[in-house]
CSV table of C-alpha atoms in Angstrom, one decimal:
chain,number,residue,atom,x,y,z
A,22,MET,CA,0.0,0.0,0.0
A,23,ARG,CA,1.2,3.5,-0.8
A,24,GLN,CA,4.4,2.3,-2.5
A,25,ILE,CA,5.5,2.6,-6.1
A,26,PHE,CA,8.6,2.4,-8.2
A,27,VAL,CA,10.4,5.7,-8.5
A,28,ARG,CA,10.9,6.8,-12.1
A,29,ALA,CA,14.2,8.6,-12.8
A,30,ILE,CA,14.2,12.1,-14.1
A,31,GLY,CA,16.3,12.9,-17.1
A,32,GLY,CA,19.6,14.5,-16.4
A,33,VAL,CA,19.1,17.6,-18.5
A,34,ALA,CA,15.7,18.2,-17.1
A,35,LEU,CA,16.8,17.6,-13.5
A,36,ALA,CA,19.7,20.0,-13.9
A,37,ALA,CA,17.3,22.7,-15.0
A,38,LEU,CA,15.1,22.0,-12.0
A,39,VAL,CA,18.1,22.2,-9.6
A,40,LEU,CA,19.4,25.4,-11.1
A,41,GLY,CA,15.9,26.9,-11.0
A,42,GLY,CA,15.5,25.9,-7.4
A,43,ALA,CA,18.7,27.6,-6.4
A,44,ALA,CA,17.2,31.0,-7.4
A,45,ALA,CA,16.0,33.4,-4.8
A,46,CYS,CA,13.4,36.1,-5.0
A,47,LYS,CA,14.7,39.2,-3.3
A,48,GLN,CA,13.3,42.7,-2.7
A,49,ASP,CA,15.7,45.6,-2.6
A,50,GLU,CA,15.6,48.0,0.3
A,51,GLY,CA,17.0,51.4,0.5
A,52,GLY,CA,20.6,51.3,1.5
A,53,THR,CA,23.1,53.9,2.6
A,54,GLU,CA,26.0,55.6,0.8
A,55,GLY,CA,25.4,53.8,-2.5
A,56,GLY,CA,24.8,50.4,-0.9
A,57,SER,CA,21.6,48.4,-0.6
A,58,ALA,CA,20.3,45.6,1.6
A,59,SER,CA,18.1,42.9,0.3
A,60,LYS,CA,15.6,40.6,2.0
A,61,VAL,CA,14.0,37.4,0.9
A,62,CYS,CA,10.4,37.8,-0.3
A,63,ASP,CA,7.7,35.7,-2.0
A,64,LEU,CA,9.3,32.4,-1.1
A,65,LYS,CA,7.2,29.3,-0.6
A,66,ILE,CA,7.2,26.4,1.9
A,67,GLY,CA,5.7,23.3,0.5
A,68,PHE,CA,3.3,21.1,2.5
A,69,PHE,CA,3.2,17.6,1.1
A,70,GLY,CA,0.7,14.9,2.2
A,71,ALA,CA,-2.8,13.5,2.1
A,72,LEU,CA,-5.0,16.6,2.1
A,73,SER,CA,-7.9,14.6,0.7
A,74,GLY,CA,-9.0,11.0,0.6
A,75,GLY,CA,-9.5,8.5,3.4
A,76,ASP,CA,-6.4,9.3,5.3
A,77,ALA,CA,-6.6,13.1,5.2
A,78,GLY,CA,-7.5,13.2,8.9
A,79,LEU,CA,-3.9,12.4,9.7
A,80,VAL,CA,-2.5,15.3,7.7
A,81,THR,CA,-5.0,18.2,7.6
A,82,PRO,CA,-4.4,19.3,11.2
A,83,GLY,CA,-0.7,19.8,10.3
A,84,LYS,CA,-1.6,21.8,7.2
A,85,GLN,CA,-3.8,24.0,9.3
A,86,ALA,CA,-0.9,24.6,11.7
A,87,ALA,CA,1.5,25.4,8.9
A,88,ASP,CA,-1.0,27.9,7.6
A,89,LEU,CA,-1.3,29.4,11.0
A,90,ALA,CA,2.5,29.7,11.4
A,91,VAL,CA,2.8,31.5,8.0
A,92,LYS,CA,-0.1,33.8,8.7
A,93,GLN,CA,1.5,34.9,12.0
A,94,TYR,CA,4.9,35.4,10.2
A,95,ASN,CA,3.3,37.5,7.5
A,96,ALA,CA,1.5,39.6,10.0
A,97,GLU,CA,5.0,40.7,11.2
A,98,HIS,CA,6.5,40.8,7.7
A,99,ALA,CA,3.7,42.4,5.7
A,100,ASP,CA,6.0,43.9,3.1
A,101,CYS,CA,7.9,40.6,2.5
A,102,LYS,CA,5.6,37.6,2.7
A,103,VAL,CA,5.9,33.8,2.5
A,104,SER,CA,3.3,31.4,1.4
A,105,ILE,CA,2.4,27.7,1.8
A,106,GLN,CA,2.2,25.6,-1.4
A,107,ALA,CA,0.1,22.5,-0.9
A,108,TYR,CA,0.9,19.2,-2.6
A,109,ASP,CA,-2.0,16.9,-2.1
A,110,SER,CA,-0.7,13.3,-2.5
A,111,GLN,CA,-3.8,11.7,-1.1
A,112,GLY,CA,-1.2,9.5,0.7
A,113,LYS,CA,-0.5,7.7,-2.6
A,114,PRO,CA,3.1,7.1,-3.8
A,115,GLU,CA,1.8,6.9,-7.3
A,116,LEU,CA,1.0,10.6,-7.1
A,117,ALA,CA,4.1,11.5,-5.1
A,118,GLY,CA,6.6,11.5,-7.9
A,119,GLY,CA,4.8,13.9,-10.1
A,120,LEU,CA,4.1,16.2,-7.1
A,121,ALA,CA,7.7,16.1,-6.0
A,122,THR,CA,8.8,17.0,-9.6
A,123,SER,CA,6.4,19.9,-9.5
A,124,ALA,CA,7.8,21.1,-6.2
A,125,VAL,CA,11.5,21.0,-7.3
A,126,GLY,CA,10.5,22.8,-10.5
A,127,ASP,CA,9.2,25.8,-8.6
A,128,ALA,CA,12.1,28.0,-7.8
A,129,LYS,CA,10.3,29.7,-5.0
A,130,VAL,CA,9.8,26.5,-3.0
A,131,VAL,CA,12.8,26.3,-0.6
A,132,GLY,CA,11.7,23.7,1.9
A,133,ILE,CA,9.1,21.0,2.4
A,134,VAL,CA,7.0,20.1,5.5
A,135,GLY,CA,6.4,16.4,4.8
A,136,PRO,CA,6.0,14.1,3.0
A,137,ALA,CA,3.6,13.0,5.7
A,138,PHE,CA,3.6,9.2,5.0
A,139,SER,CA,6.5,6.8,4.6
A,140,GLY,CA,5.5,5.2,1.3
A,141,GLU,CA,5.2,8.5,-0.4
A,142,SER,CA,8.5,9.6,1.2
A,143,GLU,CA,10.2,6.6,-0.5
A,144,THR,CA,9.0,7.9,-3.8
A,145,ALA,CA,9.4,11.7,-3.4
A,146,ASN,CA,12.6,12.0,-1.4
A,147,PRO,CA,15.0,10.8,-4.1
A,148,ILE,CA,13.6,13.5,-6.3
A,149,PHE,CA,14.0,16.1,-3.5
A,150,GLN,CA,17.6,14.8,-2.9
A,151,GLN,CA,18.6,15.3,-6.5
A,152,ALA,CA,17.3,18.8,-6.4
A,153,GLY,CA,18.7,19.7,-3.0
A,154,LEU,CA,15.3,20.6,-1.6
A,155,PRO,CA,15.3,20.1,2.2
A,156,VAL,CA,12.4,18.2,3.8
A,157,ILE,CA,11.3,17.8,7.4
A,158,THR,CA,8.6,15.2,7.9
A,159,GLN,CA,6.2,15.6,10.8
A,160,SER,CA,4.9,12.0,10.7
A,161,ALA,CA,6.7,9.6,8.3
A,162,THR,CA,8.1,7.1,10.9
A,163,ARG,CA,9.6,4.2,8.9
A,164,PRO,CA,13.2,3.9,10.2
A,165,SER,CA,14.7,3.0,6.9
A,166,LEU,CA,13.9,6.4,5.5
A,167,ALA,CA,17.0,7.6,7.3
A,168,ASP,CA,19.3,4.9,5.7
A,169,ASN,CA,19.2,6.1,2.1
A,170,GLY,CA,21.9,8.8,2.3
A,171,TRP,CA,19.5,11.6,1.7
A,172,ALA,CA,21.2,14.7,3.0
A,173,ILE,CA,17.9,16.6,2.6
A,174,PHE,CA,16.0,14.3,5.0
A,175,HIS,CA,15.0,15.4,8.5
A,176,ARG,CA,12.4,13.7,10.8
A,177,GLY,CA,10.5,15.8,13.4
A,178,VAL,CA,9.4,12.9,15.5
A,179,GLY,CA,10.7,9.5,16.7
A,180,ASN,CA,10.7,6.6,14.3
A,181,ASP,CA,9.1,3.2,14.6
A,182,PHE,CA,12.1,1.8,16.5
A,183,SER,CA,10.6,3.8,19.3
A,184,GLN,CA,6.9,3.5,18.5
A,185,GLY,CA,6.9,-0.3,17.9
A,186,PRO,CA,8.4,-1.3,21.2
A,187,ALA,CA,6.2,1.3,23.0
A,188,ALA,CA,3.1,-0.2,21.4
A,189,ALA,CA,4.2,-3.6,22.5
A,190,ALA,CA,4.9,-2.3,26.0
A,191,TYR,CA,1.3,-1.0,26.1
A,192,ILE,CA,-0.1,-4.4,25.0
A,193,LYS,CA,1.9,-6.1,27.7
A,194,SER,CA,0.6,-3.6,30.3
A,195,ILE,CA,-3.0,-4.8,29.6
A,196,ASN,CA,-1.9,-8.4,30.2
A,197,ALA,CA,-2.7,-9.7,26.8
A,198,ALA,CA,-1.4,-13.3,26.8
A,199,LYS,CA,-2.2,-13.8,23.1
A,200,VAL,CA,-1.9,-11.1,20.4
A,201,PHE,CA,-2.9,-11.2,16.7
A,202,VAL,CA,-1.0,-8.7,14.4
A,203,VAL,CA,-2.3,-7.4,11.0
A,204,ASP,CA,-0.6,-4.9,8.7
A,205,ASP,CA,-1.6,-3.2,5.5
A,206,GLN,CA,1.6,-4.0,3.6
A,207,SER,CA,2.5,-0.3,3.3
A,208,ALA,CA,6.0,1.0,4.0
A,209,TYR,CA,4.7,2.4,7.3
A,210,GLY,CA,2.2,-0.3,8.4
A,211,ALA,CA,4.4,-3.4,7.7
A,212,GLY,CA,7.5,-1.8,9.2
A,213,LEU,CA,5.6,-0.8,12.4
A,214,ALA,CA,4.0,-4.2,12.7
A,215,ASP,CA,7.4,-5.9,12.4
A,216,GLU,CA,8.7,-3.9,15.3
A,217,VAL,CA,5.7,-4.8,17.4
A,218,LYS,CA,6.1,-8.5,16.6
A,219,LYS,CA,9.8,-8.4,17.5
A,220,ALA,CA,9.0,-6.8,20.9
A,221,LEU,CA,6.1,-9.1,21.7
A,222,GLY,CA,7.9,-12.3,20.7
A,223,ALA,CA,6.0,-15.5,21.5
A,224,THR,CA,3.0,-13.5,22.6
A,225,VAL,CA,2.1,-13.1,18.9
A,226,VAL,CA,0.0,-16.2,18.1
A,227,ALA,CA,-0.7,-15.3,14.5
A,228,SER,CA,-0.5,-12.5,11.9
A,229,ASP,CA,-2.1,-11.6,8.5
A,230,LYS,CA,-2.0,-9.0,5.8
A,231,ALA,CA,-4.6,-6.5,4.5
A,232,THR,CA,-4.5,-4.8,1.2
A,233,ASP,CA,-4.9,-1.2,-0.1
A,234,ASN,CA,-8.6,-0.2,-0.3
A,235,GLN,CA,-9.7,-3.6,1.1
A,236,GLN,CA,-13.3,-3.6,2.3
A,237,ASP,CA,-14.1,-7.2,3.0
A,238,PHE,CA,-12.1,-8.5,6.0
A,239,SER,CA,-14.2,-11.5,6.7
A,240,ALA,CA,-11.4,-14.0,6.2
A,241,ILE,CA,-9.1,-12.1,8.6
A,242,VAL,CA,-11.9,-11.7,11.1
A,243,THR,CA,-12.5,-15.4,11.2
A,244,LYS,CA,-8.8,-16.0,11.9
A,245,VAL,CA,-8.7,-13.5,14.7
A,246,THR,CA,-11.8,-14.7,16.5
A,247,SER,CA,-10.6,-18.3,16.3
A,248,SER,CA,-7.1,-17.5,17.5
A,249,GLY,CA,-7.9,-16.8,21.1
A,250,ALA,CA,-6.1,-13.4,21.0
A,251,THR,CA,-7.3,-10.9,23.5
A,252,ALA,CA,-5.5,-8.0,21.8
A,253,LEU,CA,-5.0,-7.2,18.1
A,254,PHE,CA,-2.3,-4.8,16.8
A,255,TYR,CA,-3.0,-3.2,13.4
A,256,GLY,CA,-0.2,-1.6,11.4
A,257,GLY,CA,-1.7,0.8,8.9
A,258,TYR,CA,-4.1,3.6,8.2
A,259,THR,CA,-7.6,4.5,9.0
A,260,GLU,CA,-8.9,3.9,5.5
A,261,GLU,CA,-8.7,0.2,6.0
A,262,ALA,CA,-8.5,0.0,9.8
A,263,SER,CA,-12.0,1.5,10.2
A,264,PRO,CA,-14.0,-1.1,8.2
A,265,PHE,CA,-11.7,-3.8,9.7
A,266,LEU,CA,-12.6,-2.8,13.2
A,267,LYS,CA,-16.3,-2.6,12.4
A,268,GLN,CA,-16.3,-6.1,11.0
A,269,LEU,CA,-14.3,-7.4,13.9
A,270,ARG,CA,-17.0,-6.1,16.3
A,271,ALA,CA,-19.8,-7.4,14.1
A,272,GLY,CA,-18.0,-10.8,14.2
A,273,GLY,CA,-18.1,-10.8,18.0
A,274,TYR,CA,-14.5,-10.0,18.7
A,275,LYS,CA,-14.2,-8.4,22.2
A,276,GLY,CA,-10.5,-7.9,22.4
A,277,THR,CA,-8.5,-4.7,22.6
A,278,PHE,CA,-7.8,-3.1,19.2
A,279,VAL,CA,-4.5,-1.3,19.2
A,280,GLY,CA,-3.0,0.7,16.2
A,281,GLY,CA,-0.2,3.1,15.6
A,282,ASP,CA,-0.4,6.8,14.7
A,283,GLY,CA,-1.9,5.8,11.3
A,284,ILE,CA,-5.3,5.5,13.0
A,285,TYR,CA,-4.9,8.4,15.4
A,286,ASP,CA,-7.2,10.8,13.5
A,287,ALA,CA,-10.8,12.1,13.7
A,288,ASN,CA,-11.9,9.9,10.7
A,289,MET,CA,-11.1,6.7,12.7
A,290,LEU,CA,-13.7,7.9,15.2
A,291,SER,CA,-16.4,9.3,13.0
A,292,VAL,CA,-16.3,6.7,10.3
A,293,THR,CA,-16.1,3.7,12.6
A,294,GLY,CA,-18.8,5.0,14.9
A,295,ASN,CA,-18.8,5.3,18.7
A,296,ALA,CA,-20.1,1.8,19.4
A,297,ASP,CA,-17.3,0.0,17.5
A,298,VAL,CA,-14.4,2.3,18.1
A,299,GLU,CA,-14.9,2.8,21.8
A,300,GLY,CA,-11.9,1.5,23.7
A,301,ALA,CA,-9.6,1.3,20.7
A,302,VAL,CA,-6.1,2.5,21.4
A,303,ALA,CA,-3.7,4.4,19.2
A,304,THR,CA,0.0,5.0,19.9
A,305,CYS,CA,1.8,8.0,18.5
A,306,PRO,CA,5.4,9.4,18.8
A,307,CYS,CA,3.7,12.7,19.6
A,308,ALA,CA,2.4,14.3,22.8
A,309,PRO,CA,-1.2,15.6,22.9
A,310,ALA,CA,-1.4,18.7,20.6
A,311,THR,CA,-4.1,20.0,22.9
A,312,THR,CA,-1.6,20.5,25.7
A,313,ALA,CA,1.1,22.2,23.5
A,314,LYS,CA,3.2,24.9,25.0
A,315,GLY,CA,3.0,28.7,24.6
A,316,THR,CA,0.0,30.2,22.9
A,317,PHE,CA,-0.3,27.6,20.1
A,318,VAL,CA,-3.5,25.9,21.4
A,319,GLN,CA,-5.4,29.2,21.9
A,320,ASP,CA,-4.1,30.6,18.6
A,321,PHE,CA,-5.2,27.4,16.7
A,322,LYS,CA,-8.6,27.4,18.3
A,323,ALA,CA,-9.1,31.1,17.5
A,324,GLU,CA,-8.1,30.5,13.9
A,325,PHE,CA,-10.0,27.2,13.2
A,326,ASN,CA,-12.6,27.0,15.9
A,327,ALA,CA,-11.4,23.5,16.8
A,328,GLU,CA,-8.8,21.8,19.0
A,329,PRO,CA,-5.5,21.1,17.3
A,330,GLY,CA,-5.4,17.5,16.0
A,331,VAL,CA,-2.7,14.9,15.4
A,332,TYR,CA,0.8,16.3,14.6
A,333,ALA,CA,-0.5,19.9,14.4
A,334,ASP,CA,2.0,21.2,17.0
A,335,VAL,CA,4.8,19.3,15.3
A,336,ALA,CA,4.0,20.8,11.9
A,337,TYR,CA,3.7,24.2,13.4
A,338,ASP,CA,7.2,24.0,14.9
A,339,LEU,CA,8.7,22.6,11.7
A,340,THR,CA,7.1,25.4,9.6
A,341,LYS,CA,8.5,28.0,12.0
A,342,ILE,CA,12.0,26.6,11.6
A,343,TYR,CA,11.8,27.3,7.8
A,344,LEU,CA,10.3,30.7,8.6
A,345,GLU,CA,13.1,31.5,10.9
A,346,ALA,CA,15.6,30.7,8.2
A,347,ILE,CA,13.8,32.9,5.7
A,348,GLY,CA,13.6,35.7,8.2
A,349,GLU,CA,17.3,35.5,8.6
A,350,GLY,CA,17.8,36.0,4.9
A,351,LYS,CA,18.3,32.4,3.8
A,352,SER,CA,17.2,32.6,0.2
A,353,SER,CA,18.0,29.3,-1.4
A,354,ARG,CA,17.6,25.6,-0.8
A,355,ALA,CA,21.3,25.3,-0.1
A,356,ASP,CA,21.1,28.1,2.4
A,357,ILE,CA,18.2,26.5,4.2
A,358,GLN,CA,19.8,23.0,4.1
A,359,ALA,CA,22.9,24.5,5.8
A,360,PHE,CA,20.6,26.2,8.4
A,361,LEU,CA,19.0,22.9,9.3
A,362,LYS,CA,22.3,21.2,9.6
A,363,SER,CA,23.3,23.4,12.5
A,364,TYR,CA,19.9,24.0,14.0
A,365,ASN,CA,19.6,23.3,17.7
A,366,LYS,CA,16.5,25.0,19.3
A,367,ALA,CA,13.3,23.9,21.1
A,368,GLY,CA,10.0,24.3,19.3
A,369,SER,CA,7.6,26.8,20.8
A,370,ALA,CA,4.7,24.4,20.6
A,371,THR,CA,6.1,20.9,21.3
A,372,GLY,CA,9.1,21.9,23.4
A,373,VAL,CA,11.1,19.3,21.5
A,374,THR,CA,14.7,20.3,20.8
A,375,TYR,CA,15.1,20.0,17.0
A,376,LYS,CA,18.7,19.0,16.4
A,377,TRP,CA,19.4,16.4,13.7
A,378,ASP,CA,22.1,13.8,13.4
A,379,ASP,CA,23.9,13.1,10.1
A,380,LYS,CA,21.0,10.8,9.1
A,381,GLY,CA,18.3,13.3,9.8
A,382,GLU,CA,17.1,11.7,13.1
A,383,LEU,CA,16.3,13.5,16.4
A,384,ASP,CA,18.2,12.8,19.5
A,385,PRO,CA,16.4,9.8,21.1
A,386,ALA,CA,16.2,11.8,24.4
A,387,GLN,CA,13.7,14.1,22.6
A,388,VAL,CA,11.4,11.2,21.5
A,389,ARG,CA,8.1,10.6,23.3
A,390,VAL,CA,5.5,8.0,22.6
A,391,TRP,CA,1.9,8.4,23.9
A,392,SER,CA,-1.1,6.2,24.0
A,393,TYR,CA,-4.6,7.5,23.2
A,394,ILE,CA,-7.9,5.8,23.9
A,395,ALA,CA,-11.2,6.3,22.0
A,396,LYS,CA,-13.7,7.5,24.5
A,397,ASN,CA,-17.2,8.9,23.8
A,398,GLY,CA,-16.2,9.8,20.2
A,399,ALA,CA,-12.9,11.5,21.0
A,400,TRP,CA,-9.3,10.4,21.4
A,401,ALA,CA,-8.5,10.9,25.1
A,402,PRO,CA,-4.8,11.1,26.0
A,403,ASP,CA,-3.9,8.1,28.1
A,404,LYS,CA,-0.3,8.2,29.1
A,405,GLU,CA,3.3,8.6,28.0
A,406,ILE,CA,4.6,5.1,27.5
A,407,PRO,CA,7.8,4.5,29.4
A,408,LYS,CA,10.9,3.9,27.2
A,409,ALA,CA,12.1,0.3,27.1
């Protein structure tokens, strides 16, 4: 699911894109004694992810937060504004390549928040790498994304080497003697499920695979109900997790349904329905956005008349890092890439210190994994899961 072969870009065309991307748009200011200063204007920050489709609930809160950060920046820089350029992948790698090519071909796009999902990252990031366009993902957690030698890659949260063992620790904490594991075969879902299985060991009595856009889960439901498992872990996204959970409950399964951050969105609640989703658990390498630091929560609610959702605080901080670079006069992709390489500050909303190693990963000391429980039609923060 959400994986596809990456088509190469012709060398001549790519060279043109890279040269175009290096350009900056500057506005002259009056100088002194025959000199002039210049400031960066009209640049764009790309936001890349599923803004429509069945998994948009995981991404749209981050897009809202990015919009908020830019609006606040522009209010203070009215004569020299920045804009957000949206790239709606629908979470599908087959769309990601064309969107990435479009982004690198726009000289004003100097940084990307995203891609939001791991599968689309595997498709888009090689294109971004060749063009030198820096990316910071707020939610793509597959560990191997950091192993491709992409200098442009940065991750704003912990990866599944943290989330997988944490999800397993949660399952152990509810004394589940038998666990069934299902994944959707996506880059994210399969990788996370593998980490959970490693951490649970012999507690896993059976496992199975779902497919992209699957709607009939009757065969898997039969296996689960006959396995004796009192907990089920699902690695994947809401689009398939929701009908799967509904069919599990219709089939009489009473066990605890646990998933990763791929199901931690509003759609998992509303589409599944309160009766079936009640008591489901989601883990996420993110603290509750509703308790973020500073004025972020009140600013978000004032702007959107809603509580900030999954990864909103993370996306806000990552967007502000780009804005900080632009505000300091960083006018090219290379400038901003260098800025990120030496960055070492705490985000105003998350409190996380954003400092990346040579592979683009955060310091493990900054990583937190939380559990959330579906209660009365909402995701209720449960607890921070202790590190193994």
